XYZ file of C-alpha atoms in Angstrom:
394
model
C 121.429 129.001 94.891
C 118.895 126.440 97.620
C 117.634 123.293 96.759
C 113.825 121.530 96.820
C 113.790 123.192 100.329
C 113.861 127.636 98.817
C 111.426 125.714 96.384
C 108.685 124.046 99.419
C 106.416 126.756 100.808
C 109.060 127.466 103.186
C 107.275 125.585 106.834
C 110.243 125.797 109.696
C 108.413 122.379 112.149
C 110.483 123.447 115.149
C 110.598 120.349 117.118
C 113.874 117.269 116.606
C 111.207 115.127 116.313
C 109.401 116.269 112.746
C 111.357 115.645 109.129
C 113.793 113.444 110.783
C 114.736 112.590 115.017
C 117.606 114.629 116.107
C 117.284 112.275 119.295
C 119.490 110.287 116.912
C 122.234 111.759 117.775
C 121.808 114.082 121.362
C 119.052 113.772 124.417
C 116.869 115.703 124.573
C 117.903 118.410 125.928
C 121.013 118.977 123.389
C 118.198 118.294 120.525
C 115.806 120.947 121.518
C 119.183 123.786 121.528
C 120.336 122.565 118.484
C 116.100 123.816 116.964
C 116.022 126.880 118.401
C 120.049 128.081 117.345
C 118.662 126.767 113.753
C 114.907 128.575 113.847
C 117.041 131.618 114.865
C 120.103 131.733 111.921
C 116.856 131.993 109.712
C 114.621 134.303 111.832
C 117.427 136.771 111.489
C 118.033 136.295 108.083
C 114.427 137.107 107.045
C 112.484 134.538 107.992
C 109.160 135.874 109.963
C 108.973 136.583 114.068
C 105.680 134.759 114.085
C 105.354 132.088 115.683
C 102.410 129.144 115.086
C 101.953 128.147 118.247
C 98.397 126.554 119.415
C 97.651 127.820 123.344
C 97.318 124.273 125.843
C 93.736 124.996 126.113
C 93.940 124.516 121.841
C 96.231 121.838 121.779
C 94.641 119.677 124.303
C 90.739 120.017 123.291
C 91.884 118.981 119.787
C 94.215 116.327 121.320
C 91.537 114.931 122.692
C 89.382 115.300 119.290
C 91.580 113.479 117.621
C 91.814 110.691 120.061
C 88.676 109.869 119.796
C 89.088 109.488 116.763
C 91.487 107.034 117.206
C 94.118 109.751 115.527
C 97.344 111.600 116.651
C 97.228 115.642 116.709
C 101.464 116.485 117.162
C 101.638 119.691 118.436
C 104.801 121.780 116.292
C 105.569 125.341 117.090
C 105.954 127.004 113.401
C 107.421 129.462 111.039
C 105.305 129.689 107.762
C 108.200 131.877 105.569
C 106.621 131.405 102.093
C 106.660 129.760 99.028
C 107.254 133.766 98.007
C 109.579 134.887 100.544
C 111.944 131.811 100.864
C 114.323 132.645 97.375
C 114.957 136.440 100.040
C 115.904 134.148 102.884
C 118.300 131.682 100.957
C 119.840 134.735 99.274
C 121.075 136.514 102.595
C 122.163 133.200 103.918
C 124.698 133.344 101.067
C 125.678 137.054 101.087
C 126.527 136.042 105.068
C 128.377 133.661 103.434
C 130.685 134.836 101.302
C 130.979 137.577 103.243
C 132.534 135.357 106.093
C 135.134 134.529 102.931
C 132.858 131.351 101.117
C 133.301 130.303 97.801
C 130.701 129.074 95.692
C 130.680 127.136 92.222
C 128.228 127.264 90.836
C 126.816 124.357 87.408
C 129.662 122.273 89.097
C 129.619 119.005 89.463
C 131.581 116.687 92.327
C 132.651 113.274 89.953
C 133.903 111.985 92.348
C 134.692 112.215 96.387
C 137.955 111.409 96.866
C 140.231 111.367 100.420
C 141.749 114.205 100.159
C 138.973 115.553 97.894
C 136.839 115.945 95.824
C 137.359 115.149 91.801
C 134.884 117.700 89.112
C 132.994 116.700 86.124
C 136.772 119.195 84.240
C 138.717 116.697 85.648
C 139.902 119.366 88.221
C 140.924 117.740 91.442
C 140.188 120.179 95.211
C 141.895 119.000 97.536
C 140.782 119.671 101.137
C 141.134 118.055 104.505
C 137.350 117.312 105.611
C 134.455 117.361 103.311
C 130.970 117.613 103.885
C 128.799 115.685 100.796
C 124.342 117.678 102.101
C 123.581 117.112 98.312
C 119.930 117.446 98.865
C 117.590 114.918 97.591
C 118.568 114.880 94.283
C 121.100 114.342 94.780
C 120.264 110.683 96.557
C 121.127 108.711 93.966
C 124.184 110.767 93.395
C 125.357 109.663 96.775
C 124.608 106.463 96.903
C 127.394 106.055 94.213
C 129.566 107.596 95.339
C 129.232 105.808 98.816
C 129.397 102.262 97.202
C 132.527 103.096 95.965
C 134.105 104.245 98.904
C 132.762 101.772 100.933
C 130.196 103.142 103.470
C 127.260 101.527 104.813
C 123.839 102.090 103.440
C 121.204 101.127 103.622
C 116.812 101.743 102.260
C 114.910 103.974 103.575
C 110.704 103.332 103.075
C 109.028 105.310 100.893
C 105.403 107.193 101.521
C 102.915 106.699 98.870
C 99.298 109.123 98.931
C 98.094 111.640 97.014
C 96.770 115.212 97.228
C 93.861 116.149 98.608
C 91.864 119.254 98.343
C 89.170 121.218 100.126
C 87.617 124.377 101.073
C 89.293 126.099 103.175
C 86.491 127.014 105.206
C 86.428 123.177 106.175
C 90.093 123.154 107.150
C 90.273 126.626 109.297
C 89.515 125.131 112.782
C 92.547 123.352 112.669
C 95.147 125.726 111.265
C 93.706 128.180 114.036
C 94.797 125.940 116.184
C 98.306 124.349 113.417
C 99.203 125.742 110.409
C 100.667 123.169 109.434
C 98.230 120.521 111.686
C 100.145 116.883 111.412
C 97.612 113.645 111.933
C 99.077 110.367 112.334
C 95.926 107.583 112.239
C 96.633 104.138 112.050
C 94.507 102.807 109.045
C 91.243 99.868 109.974
C 91.795 97.138 107.428
C 95.788 96.640 107.079
C 96.956 98.184 110.040
C 99.123 100.762 108.133
C 100.717 103.375 109.493
C 98.918 107.331 107.798
C 99.357 110.519 107.770
C 98.770 113.758 107.087
C 101.878 115.276 105.861
C 102.608 120.145 104.528
C 99.311 121.468 104.852
C 98.413 124.517 102.903
C 95.878 126.423 104.270
C 94.576 128.520 101.090
C 97.552 127.214 98.644
C 97.863 125.655 95.172
C 98.884 121.827 94.393
C 101.540 122.086 91.640
C 103.315 120.506 89.346
C 106.607 118.117 90.150
C 108.165 116.648 87.106
C 111.158 114.271 87.804
C 113.190 112.687 85.168
C 110.950 110.371 83.682
C 107.273 111.072 85.622
C 105.662 113.585 87.346
C 103.846 113.798 90.524
C 102.121 116.829 93.137
C 102.883 119.074 95.740
C 101.587 121.848 97.677
C 102.566 125.081 98.181
C 101.108 128.484 99.908
C 101.312 131.930 99.574
C 102.530 134.804 102.247
C 100.971 136.899 99.806
C 98.154 135.668 97.534
C 95.681 133.444 99.054
C 93.292 130.709 97.536
C 89.479 129.373 98.247
C 91.284 126.123 99.340
C 93.452 124.256 101.152
C 95.914 120.882 99.970
C 97.078 118.274 102.674
C 99.350 115.366 101.703
C 97.526 111.787 102.804
C 100.735 109.225 102.643
C 100.853 105.870 104.164
C 104.370 104.760 104.620
C 105.243 101.487 103.001
C 108.958 99.597 104.339
C 109.476 96.778 102.525
C 110.869 93.505 102.745
C 113.958 90.324 101.419
C 113.449 89.688 98.875
C 113.243 93.677 97.436
C 114.415 96.218 99.066
C 114.722 99.161 96.883
C 111.217 101.332 97.608
C 112.260 103.892 95.575
C 112.094 102.105 92.853
C 108.875 100.694 93.588
C 107.296 104.211 93.843
C 109.064 105.758 91.009
C 106.966 102.199 89.689
C 103.376 104.129 90.680
C 104.936 107.184 89.842
C 105.344 105.944 85.437
C 102.052 104.318 85.271
C 100.437 107.331 86.653
C 101.733 109.448 84.506
C 101.020 107.412 81.520
C 97.787 106.850 82.556
C 97.831 111.196 83.183
C 98.844 111.595 79.657
C 102.198 113.274 81.534
C 100.016 114.841 83.818
C 98.378 114.232 87.093
C 95.460 112.633 88.058
C 92.780 113.883 89.762
C 89.427 112.514 91.229
C 86.546 113.676 93.669
C 86.666 111.317 96.700
C 83.191 110.217 95.770
C 84.034 108.751 92.275
C 86.961 106.881 94.202
C 84.812 105.689 96.322
C 82.331 104.090 94.004
C 85.015 102.806 91.639
C 84.559 105.636 88.771
C 85.715 107.377 87.054
C 86.613 111.248 87.658
C 85.194 113.197 84.974
C 84.931 117.007 83.854
C 81.762 117.416 83.980
C 81.197 115.719 87.984
C 84.781 118.192 88.950
C 82.984 121.272 87.175
C 79.548 120.619 89.445
C 81.567 119.936 92.785
C 81.824 122.793 95.397
C 85.618 122.411 95.023
C 86.922 124.258 92.241
C 90.844 122.839 91.229
C 94.220 125.105 91.998
C 95.665 123.234 89.545
C 94.524 122.804 85.676
C 96.717 121.100 83.556
C 94.993 117.244 85.294
C 93.476 114.547 83.483
C 90.536 113.784 86.154
C 91.013 109.887 86.070
C 90.574 107.137 88.768
C 93.277 106.395 91.369
C 92.395 102.518 91.785
C 93.887 102.246 88.184
C 97.349 103.228 89.914
C 97.480 102.945 93.069
C 97.911 99.730 94.557
C 94.304 98.128 95.862
C 95.780 98.184 99.889
C 97.284 102.080 99.409
C 93.878 103.192 97.830
C 91.668 101.458 101.273
C 94.419 103.699 103.390
C 93.475 106.110 102.353
C 90.135 105.954 101.504
C 90.207 104.956 105.470
C 92.256 107.929 106.205
C 89.931 110.528 105.050
C 86.919 108.736 106.534
C 88.897 108.239 110.135
C 89.519 112.339 109.273
C 86.569 113.740 108.902
C 85.832 112.605 113.028
C 88.250 115.633 113.451
C 87.890 117.665 110.517
C 84.192 117.646 109.523
C 84.376 117.751 105.457
C 87.918 116.541 104.833
C 85.591 113.726 103.945
C 83.097 114.800 101.276
C 81.987 113.245 98.190
C 83.381 116.287 96.312
C 86.845 116.426 97.976
C 89.679 116.287 95.874
C 91.902 114.064 95.138
C 95.664 114.463 93.122
C 97.578 111.795 92.690
C 100.514 110.626 92.538
C 102.996 112.480 95.696
C 105.445 110.362 96.699
C 108.255 110.881 99.740
C 112.015 109.271 98.741
C 113.816 108.519 101.395
C 116.408 108.916 100.189
C 118.936 105.681 101.090
C 121.042 106.520 104.456
C 124.939 106.794 104.974
C 125.617 104.889 108.980
C 127.100 107.671 110.773
C 127.997 109.028 114.081
C 126.731 112.059 117.141
C 128.716 114.285 114.608
C 127.404 112.924 110.848
C 131.119 111.783 110.675
C 130.742 108.167 107.604
C 133.994 105.304 108.628
C 136.302 107.441 106.407
C 138.213 110.433 108.687
C 136.577 113.665 107.661
C 133.842 112.410 105.398
C 131.233 113.802 106.861
C 126.870 114.392 105.470
C 124.069 116.314 105.901
C 120.937 116.942 104.924
C 117.867 114.567 103.212
C 120.198 113.835 100.391
C 122.471 111.357 103.236
C 119.289 110.174 104.762
C 119.739 111.832 108.539
C 116.778 113.829 107.407
C 113.993 115.189 105.537
C 112.686 118.772 106.549
C 113.802 121.376 106.421
C 115.101 122.144 109.556
C 116.862 119.481 111.418
C 118.507 119.262 107.746
C 119.896 122.467 108.972
C 120.906 121.165 112.007
C 122.765 117.757 110.594
C 125.277 120.656 109.068
C 125.736 122.156 112.377
C 126.332 119.097 113.930
C 128.990 118.080 110.435
C 130.236 121.721 111.342
C 131.026 121.280 114.765
C 132.471 117.888 114.374
C 135.326 119.259 112.784
C 135.587 122.199 114.449
C 135.628 119.844 117.328
C 138.869 118.350 115.882
C 140.752 120.705 115.402
C 140.192 122.058 118.904
C 137.715 124.277 117.947
C 133.995 124.629 120.468
């Protein structure tokens, strides 16, 4: 039980506007109360009670330093479950639900969503008054197909394209002491594009991800095992307009090119080599003071994979960030490509996550209403509360 959130490093970002935006559905007070409620459930089922949160003085100092470089530092209270403990938390939640009478049908595919229930791939129909559809990111394409059949209104989301950056942990330690997963928002000089850091794994590991038809990279950190490096994603937000609005197809085309050039492995390159317009070699990487935590990679040239605009944004983003985190833009900094964050096509819903079809609700990343553990969970709670309200219960 559990989707990609269970395979992540289990960082809980405790803000209504990170990993989604609850302010679209709730006022500020309601949004914060919902985040607190969801956080309490995770703590009850084994998430650490330790909260990573900067003091007002630390937050002010880092915010001032970032602002002087033209960067916004986003302060977020966080908990860190760890990739090695997320399964335990999910297992506890599952056992709690089973005691409440919930039945799990694992390895069972829903072929069609019906207005009065669902049809399974086996041909069996399950009749129900209410349906909550939360297929996760891997089920986003399936949900789009279902939405089209049902006549639901959907829209394309943007896409984040970039790299996984790896540096010595000592470089990131000062900012990671202030915030475990520090988030910086940057505007690039040349193209005025939005660039952001994401998913900082202090003393963590870079990992390969395998998708249907292409590969990518990600990062995770463990509570019980550490490395000498820190990694984070540096992502450029791309939003397409007419006539080509399918951002998913655009991102996949870049990822497939990277997979081809990398021989089925992610591409690794030193930042210094990217700046100088040359590919990296194992010899150059081995002489570097940053030793890669992911070995199954192909040294190459990211500029052969990414559009020039994206490469320029990445270089400029790191050079700006270097003013806040000295050393992050050194020649020996390692870049892994590609890292993609796809936003599912969004299904239009009301504040209780109900679609235009009565009693059909959606929730989570797969429906495009969230992109993180806490907000995904919160949308599920909103859907459940919406059903209770229709039943006349509070």
